[in-house]
mmCIF file of C-alpha atoms in Angstrom:
data_model
loop_
_atom_site.group_PDB
_atom_site.id
_atom_site.type_symbol
_atom_site.label_atom_id
_atom_site.label_comp_id
_atom_site.label_asym_id
_atom_site.label_seq_id
_atom_site.Cartn_x
_atom_site.Cartn_y
_atom_site.Cartn_z
ATOM 1 C CA LEU A 1 219.953 124.596 144.762
ATOM 2 C CA GLU A 2 217.792 127.507 143.749
ATOM 3 C CA SER A 3 215.261 126.731 146.480
ATOM 4 C CA LYS A 4 218.053 126.350 149.150
ATOM 5 C CA LEU A 5 219.381 129.768 148.258
ATOM 6 C CA ALA A 6 216.153 131.661 147.900
ATOM 7 C CA SER A 7 215.648 132.731 151.513
ATOM 8 C CA PHE A 8 219.388 133.194 151.987
ATOM 9 C CA CYS A 9 219.732 135.650 149.065
ATOM 10 C CA VAL A 10 216.702 137.762 150.128
ATOM 11 C CA ASN A 11 218.704 139.031 153.137
ATOM 12 C CA LEU A 12 221.922 139.680 151.311
ATOM 13 C CA HIS A 13 223.524 143.018 150.508
ATOM 14 C CA THR A 14 221.881 145.074 147.756
ATOM 15 C CA GLU A 15 224.832 147.171 146.599
ATOM 16 C CA GLU A 16 226.244 146.579 143.144
ATOM 17 C CA ARG A 17 228.591 143.625 142.856
ATOM 18 C CA VAL A 18 230.884 142.491 140.078
ATOM 19 C CA ILE A 19 231.678 138.879 139.148
ATOM 20 C CA LEU A 20 234.024 138.027 136.353
ATOM 21 C CA MET A 21 234.213 134.477 134.941
ATOM 22 C CA VAL A 22 236.859 133.193 132.531
ATOM 23 C CA ARG A 23 238.196 129.865 131.402
ATOM 24 C CA HIS A 24 241.826 129.090 131.914
ATOM 25 C CA GLY A 25 244.102 129.947 128.982
ATOM 26 C CA GLU A 26 244.421 127.421 126.191
ATOM 27 C CA SER A 27 246.081 124.282 127.491
ATOM 28 C CA LEU A 28 248.027 121.520 125.770
ATOM 29 C CA TYR A 29 244.945 119.320 126.093
ATOM 30 C CA ASN A 30 242.853 121.953 124.355
ATOM 31 C CA VAL A 31 245.270 121.904 121.509
ATOM 32 C CA GLU A 32 245.159 118.126 121.379
ATOM 33 C CA ASP A 33 241.399 117.988 121.987
ATOM 34 C CA ARG A 34 241.705 115.839 125.112
ATOM 35 C CA LEU A 35 239.387 115.407 128.060
ATOM 36 C CA GLY A 36 240.209 116.450 131.653
ATOM 37 C CA GLY A 37 243.718 115.944 132.997
ATOM 38 C CA ASP A 38 246.042 118.423 134.500
ATOM 39 C CA PRO A 39 247.910 119.877 131.518
ATOM 40 C CA VAL A 40 249.959 123.115 131.568
ATOM 41 C CA LEU A 41 249.138 126.078 129.333
ATOM 42 C CA SER A 42 250.101 126.182 125.674
ATOM 43 C CA GLU A 43 252.198 129.087 124.390
ATOM 44 C CA ARG A 44 248.981 130.897 123.389
ATOM 45 C CA GLY A 45 247.550 130.145 126.917
ATOM 46 C CA GLU A 46 250.583 131.755 128.491
ATOM 47 C CA VAL A 47 250.165 134.859 126.268
ATOM 48 C CA PHE A 48 246.505 135.009 127.277
ATOM 49 C CA ALA A 49 247.419 134.875 130.952
ATOM 50 C CA LYS A 50 249.468 138.034 130.520
ATOM 51 C CA GLU A 51 246.728 139.648 128.468
ATOM 52 C CA LEU A 52 244.192 138.886 131.189
ATOM 53 C CA ALA A 53 246.447 140.482 133.762
ATOM 54 C CA ARG A 54 246.638 143.582 131.536
ATOM 55 C CA PHE A 55 242.816 143.608 131.257
ATOM 56 C CA ILE A 56 242.523 143.545 135.014
ATOM 57 C CA ARG A 57 245.123 146.321 135.391
ATOM 58 C CA ASP A 58 243.423 148.459 132.841
ATOM 59 C CA ASN A 59 239.872 147.921 134.159
ATOM 60 C CA PHE A 60 240.452 148.147 137.868
ATOM 61 C CA GLY A 61 241.697 151.289 139.579
ATOM 62 C CA ASP A 62 244.776 152.181 141.597
ATOM 63 C CA THR A 63 247.361 151.516 138.887
ATOM 64 C CA ASP A 64 249.204 153.644 136.417
ATOM 65 C CA THR A 65 248.248 152.278 133.031
ATOM 66 C CA SER A 66 249.622 155.167 130.989
ATOM 67 C CA THR A 67 252.752 153.224 129.827
ATOM 68 C CA SER A 68 250.845 150.020 128.866
ATOM 69 C CA ASN A 69 248.074 152.005 127.217
ATOM 70 C CA GLY A 70 250.596 153.998 125.158
ATOM 71 C CA ASN A 71 252.313 150.767 124.018
ATOM 72 C CA ASP A 72 248.964 149.216 123.083
ATOM 73 C CA ALA A 73 248.077 152.335 121.034
ATOM 74 C CA ASN A 74 251.400 152.226 119.225
ATOM 75 C CA ASN A 75 251.184 148.486 118.444
ATOM 76 C CA ASN A 76 247.493 148.512 117.501
ATOM 77 C CA ASN A 77 247.113 151.504 115.278
ATOM 78 C CA ASN A 78 246.197 149.377 112.275
ATOM 79 C CA SER A 79 244.208 146.740 114.115
ATOM 80 C CA SER A 80 240.387 147.213 113.822
ATOM 81 C CA GLU A 81 239.711 144.074 115.884
ATOM 82 C CA LYS A 82 241.879 145.313 118.795
ATOM 83 C CA THR A 83 240.168 148.684 118.500
ATOM 84 C CA LYS A 84 236.773 146.980 118.922
ATOM 85 C CA THR A 85 238.064 145.114 121.926
ATOM 86 C CA LYS A 86 239.390 148.354 123.440
ATOM 87 C CA LYS A 87 235.923 149.925 123.085
ATOM 88 C CA LYS A 88 234.386 147.010 124.854
ATOM 89 C CA GLU A 89 236.986 147.281 127.606
ATOM 90 C CA LYS A 90 236.361 151.035 127.892
ATOM 91 C CA LYS A 91 232.703 150.279 128.619
ATOM 92 C CA ALA A 92 233.772 148.140 131.525
ATOM 93 C CA LYS A 93 236.395 150.490 132.819
ATOM 94 C CA GLU A 94 235.838 152.452 136.101
ATOM 95 C CA LYS A 95 232.874 150.201 136.896
ATOM 96 C CA LEU A 96 234.797 147.173 138.133
ATOM 97 C CA GLY A 97 236.358 148.625 141.273
ATOM 98 C CA SER A 98 239.890 148.361 142.642
ATOM 99 C CA TYR A 99 242.292 145.515 142.124
ATOM 100 C CA LYS A 100 243.117 145.938 145.799
ATOM 101 C CA ASP A 101 239.635 144.582 146.478
ATOM 102 C CA LEU A 102 239.649 141.910 143.868
ATOM 103 C CA SER A 103 239.655 138.221 144.921
ATOM 104 C CA VAL A 104 240.606 135.527 142.349
ATOM 105 C CA TRP A 105 239.296 132.031 142.728
ATOM 106 C CA THR A 106 240.800 129.180 140.759
ATOM 107 C CA SER A 107 240.660 125.381 140.718
ATOM 108 C CA GLN A 108 243.601 123.465 142.082
ATOM 109 C CA LEU A 109 244.593 122.403 138.549
ATOM 110 C CA GLN A 110 247.701 124.037 137.217
ATOM 111 C CA ARG A 111 246.158 125.522 134.060
ATOM 112 C CA THR A 112 243.943 127.780 136.111
ATOM 113 C CA ILE A 113 246.667 128.586 138.567
ATOM 114 C CA GLN A 114 249.015 129.511 135.718
ATOM 115 C CA THR A 115 246.364 131.698 134.178
ATOM 116 C CA ALA A 116 245.777 133.657 137.372
ATOM 117 C CA ALA A 117 249.507 133.910 138.372
ATOM 118 C CA PRO A 118 250.255 137.308 136.613
ATOM 119 C CA ILE A 119 247.195 139.008 138.155
ATOM 120 C CA ASP A 120 247.570 141.643 140.884
ATOM 121 C CA CYS A 121 244.774 141.252 143.400
ATOM 122 C CA ARG A 122 243.856 141.087 147.073
ATOM 123 C CA ALA A 123 243.801 137.341 147.376
ATOM 124 C CA LYS A 124 243.960 134.112 145.381
ATOM 125 C CA VAL A 125 241.962 131.144 146.552
ATOM 126 C CA PRO A 126 242.269 127.689 144.950
ATOM 127 C CA TRP A 127 239.095 125.639 145.284
ATOM 128 C CA VAL A 128 238.892 121.826 144.890
ATOM 129 C CA SER A 129 235.204 122.353 144.072
ATOM 130 C CA LEU A 130 236.110 124.475 140.986
ATOM 131 C CA SER A 131 237.955 121.511 139.308
ATOM 132 C CA GLU A 132 236.692 120.515 135.844
ATOM 133 C CA ILE A 133 234.090 117.841 135.475
ATOM 134 C CA ASP A 134 235.617 114.449 136.326
ATOM 135 C CA ALA A 135 235.767 112.472 133.073
ATOM 136 C CA GLY A 136 236.524 109.235 134.944
ATOM 137 C CA ILE A 137 237.968 106.555 132.671
ATOM 138 C CA CYS A 138 237.829 108.975 129.764
ATOM 139 C CA GLU A 139 240.427 111.321 131.335
ATOM 140 C CA GLY A 140 243.173 112.004 128.770
ATOM 141 C CA MET A 141 241.196 110.586 125.785
ATOM 142 C CA THR A 142 240.591 112.707 122.781
ATOM 143 C CA TYR A 143 236.908 113.248 121.875
ATOM 144 C CA LYS A 144 237.528 111.045 118.822
ATOM 145 C CA GLU A 145 238.922 108.241 120.992
ATOM 146 C CA PHE A 146 235.986 108.583 123.360
ATOM 147 C CA LYS A 147 233.550 108.199 120.489
ATOM 148 C CA GLU A 148 235.287 105.228 118.968
ATOM 149 C CA ARG A 149 236.126 103.256 122.138
ATOM 150 C CA LEU A 150 232.898 103.966 124.067
ATOM 151 C CA PHE A 151 230.342 104.619 121.407
ATOM 152 C CA ALA A 152 227.371 103.519 123.598
ATOM 153 C CA GLN A 153 228.403 105.963 126.307
ATOM 154 C CA TYR A 154 229.044 108.661 123.739
ATOM 155 C CA SER A 155 225.532 108.162 122.347
ATOM 156 C CA ALA A 156 224.012 108.247 125.815
ATOM 157 C CA ARG A 157 225.755 111.476 126.466
ATOM 158 C CA GLN A 158 224.418 113.010 123.281
ATOM 159 C CA ARG A 159 220.860 112.076 124.342
ATOM 160 C CA ASP A 160 221.034 113.431 127.905
ATOM 161 C CA LYS A 161 224.145 115.529 128.506
ATOM 162 C CA LEU A 162 222.792 116.973 131.827
ATOM 163 C CA ASN A 163 222.294 113.720 133.601
ATOM 164 C CA TRP A 164 224.794 111.403 131.803
ATOM 165 C CA ARG A 165 227.722 110.581 133.993
ATOM 166 C CA TYR A 166 231.250 109.687 132.768
ATOM 167 C CA PRO A 167 232.056 106.129 133.825
ATOM 168 C CA GLN A 168 233.672 106.427 137.256
ATOM 169 C CA GLY A 169 233.337 110.192 136.878
ATOM 170 C CA GLU A 170 230.735 112.961 137.099
ATOM 171 C CA SER A 171 227.644 114.393 135.362
ATOM 172 C CA TYR A 172 226.637 118.039 135.076
ATOM 173 C CA VAL A 173 224.153 117.427 137.878
ATOM 174 C CA ASP A 174 227.069 116.254 140.058
ATOM 175 C CA VAL A 175 229.035 119.350 139.208
ATOM 176 C CA LYS A 176 226.185 121.633 140.054
ATOM 177 C CA LYS A 177 225.838 119.844 143.440
ATOM 178 C CA ARG A 178 229.563 120.247 144.372
ATOM 179 C CA LEU A 179 229.480 123.918 143.470
ATOM 180 C CA GLU A 180 226.861 124.759 146.072
ATOM 181 C CA PRO A 181 229.500 125.817 148.669
ATOM 182 C CA VAL A 182 231.219 128.025 146.028
ATOM 183 C CA ILE A 183 227.894 129.739 145.164
ATOM 184 C CA PHE A 184 227.058 130.322 148.792
ATOM 185 C CA GLU A 185 230.478 131.934 149.285
ATOM 186 C CA ALA A 186 230.186 133.991 146.023
ATOM 187 C CA GLU A 187 226.804 135.299 147.131
ATOM 188 C CA ARG A 188 228.455 136.572 150.331
ATOM 189 C CA GLN A 189 231.164 138.554 148.429
ATOM 190 C CA ARG A 190 230.798 142.302 148.569
ATOM 191 C CA LYS A 191 233.899 143.048 146.589
ATOM 192 C CA PRO A 192 234.873 142.158 143.014
ATOM 193 C CA LEU A 193 235.372 138.494 142.303
ATOM 194 C CA LEU A 194 237.155 136.824 139.386
ATOM 195 C CA VAL A 195 236.614 133.064 138.897
ATOM 196 C CA VAL A 196 239.222 131.341 136.660
ATOM 197 C CA ALA A 197 237.961 127.827 136.087
ATOM 198 C CA HIS A 198 236.850 125.286 133.486
ATOM 199 C CA ARG A 199 234.058 125.181 130.891
ATOM 200 C CA ALA A 200 231.623 122.778 132.512
ATOM 201 C CA VAL A 201 232.146 124.490 135.894
ATOM 202 C CA LEU A 202 231.649 127.936 134.511
ATOM 203 C CA ARG A 203 228.510 126.866 132.650
ATOM 204 C CA CYS A 204 227.009 125.747 135.909
ATOM 205 C CA LEU A 205 228.008 128.869 137.828
ATOM 206 C CA TYR A 206 226.845 131.109 135.029
ATOM 207 C CA SER A 207 223.518 129.343 134.753
ATOM 208 C CA TYR A 208 222.854 129.946 138.441
ATOM 209 C CA PHE A 209 223.513 133.688 138.297
ATOM 210 C CA ALA A 210 221.843 134.136 134.883
ATOM 211 C CA ASN A 211 218.858 131.981 136.011
ATOM 212 C CA ILE A 212 219.108 129.560 133.113
ATOM 213 C CA GLU A 213 217.383 126.226 133.054
ATOM 214 C CA SER A 214 219.408 123.257 134.000
ATOM 215 C CA SER A 215 218.613 121.546 130.720
ATOM 216 C CA GLU A 216 220.300 124.332 128.855
ATOM 217 C CA THR A 217 223.389 124.460 131.070
ATOM 218 C CA PRO A 218 225.547 121.859 129.200
ATOM 219 C CA PHE A 219 225.280 123.772 125.995
ATOM 220 C CA LEU A 220 226.006 127.346 127.085
ATOM 221 C CA PRO A 221 228.806 129.030 125.020
ATOM 222 C CA PHE A 222 231.878 129.596 127.035
ATOM 223 C CA PRO A 223 234.797 130.071 124.540
ATOM 224 C CA LEU A 224 238.422 130.255 125.562
ATOM 225 C CA HIS A 225 240.061 133.678 126.152
ATOM 226 C CA THR A 226 236.733 135.477 126.767
ATOM 227 C CA VAL A 227 235.939 137.364 129.990
ATOM 228 C CA VAL A 228 232.357 137.359 131.156
ATOM 229 C CA ILE A 229 231.508 140.377 133.324
ATOM 230 C CA LEU A 230 228.413 140.265 135.443
ATOM 231 C CA ARG A 231 227.148 143.328 137.336
ATOM 232 C CA SER A 232 224.312 143.066 139.788
ATOM 233 C CA THR A 233 221.223 145.158 139.231
ATOM 234 C CA PRO A 234 217.983 145.373 141.205
ATOM 235 C CA SER A 235 216.415 143.042 138.617
ATOM 236 C CA GLY A 236 219.268 140.608 138.110
ATOM 237 C CA TRP A 237 222.562 140.859 136.284
ATOM 238 C CA ASP A 238 223.891 142.925 133.430
ATOM 239 C CA GLU A 239 226.416 141.113 131.251
ATOM 240 C CA ASP A 240 229.341 142.034 129.000
ATOM 241 C CA ARG A 241 231.712 139.712 127.212
ATOM 242 C CA VAL A 242 235.259 140.731 126.151
ATOM 243 C CA ALA A 243 237.369 138.515 123.928
ATOM 244 C CA LEU A 244 241.032 138.906 124.521
ATOM 245 C CA ASP A 245 244.064 137.967 122.441
ATOM 246 C CA PRO A 246 245.275 135.633 121.314
ATOM 247 C CA VAL A 247 241.982 134.203 119.889
ATOM 248 C CA PRO A 248 242.430 130.425 119.755
ATOM 249 C CA GLY A 249 239.490 129.726 117.388
ATOM 250 C CA ASP A 250 237.928 126.308 117.352
ATOM 251 C CA THR A 251 240.718 124.113 118.692
ATOM 252 C CA GLY A 252 238.640 120.990 118.694
ATOM 253 C CA ALA A 253 235.363 119.355 119.563
ATOM 254 C CA HIS A 254 235.386 121.068 123.022
ATOM 255 C CA GLU A 255 234.134 124.223 121.309
ATOM 256 C CA LYS A 256 231.231 122.577 119.401
ATOM 257 C CA VAL A 257 227.615 123.011 120.446
ATOM 258 C CA ASN A 258 227.116 119.430 121.508
ATOM 259 C CA SER A 259 230.400 118.957 123.328
#
């Protein structure tokens, strides 16, 4: 993919761009530690969707945030953690552009669509290519069930997570391949872009923009309820990460290093 895009990117625009990446809010499958599927958001996931919309309102222009900011201040006077979050958000503020220019891309799975629903933006585009890695016959299994029922496959995955393919499903290499049209289109964007997707997909997208080796891609940290903000520079991309409430913590093996 990198070689295909090299000559294409040389001739692209050079002005600053902003790309935000975030996983969908916590889903019922996250709570139950299950693979794949098309679950809806949990209660915490629904709260996060509203918090993400607030973050977008506060960090993109053309909105009156005085009321929401005042409420936040009243509610958070005694919260040092939220104060830290506000400081990180302030760093991002006034650099992200206008929500009237913002495009939001999601997968066609309902947990990403639900997460993006409260956001004010220019356009929302659901992509089939942004769907989570296809877990094949393992769809709907918990990680524990996967290990117990298909131990040989589980062990093979541990040895080579990049190339290992779910039975009747996909590998990380497959995901990177199907994301090529998404990356081409993202490279063409001149206005702010928010991608609301899934962990394996975002690992692959992020590894492309951050120029990370493919072998490291399956292990990149992409926790729930954390916004990754990339700003283009002449030498690459600057990055900020902002964790938003509610913090789900480690809700299962999907947050472990080797998952």
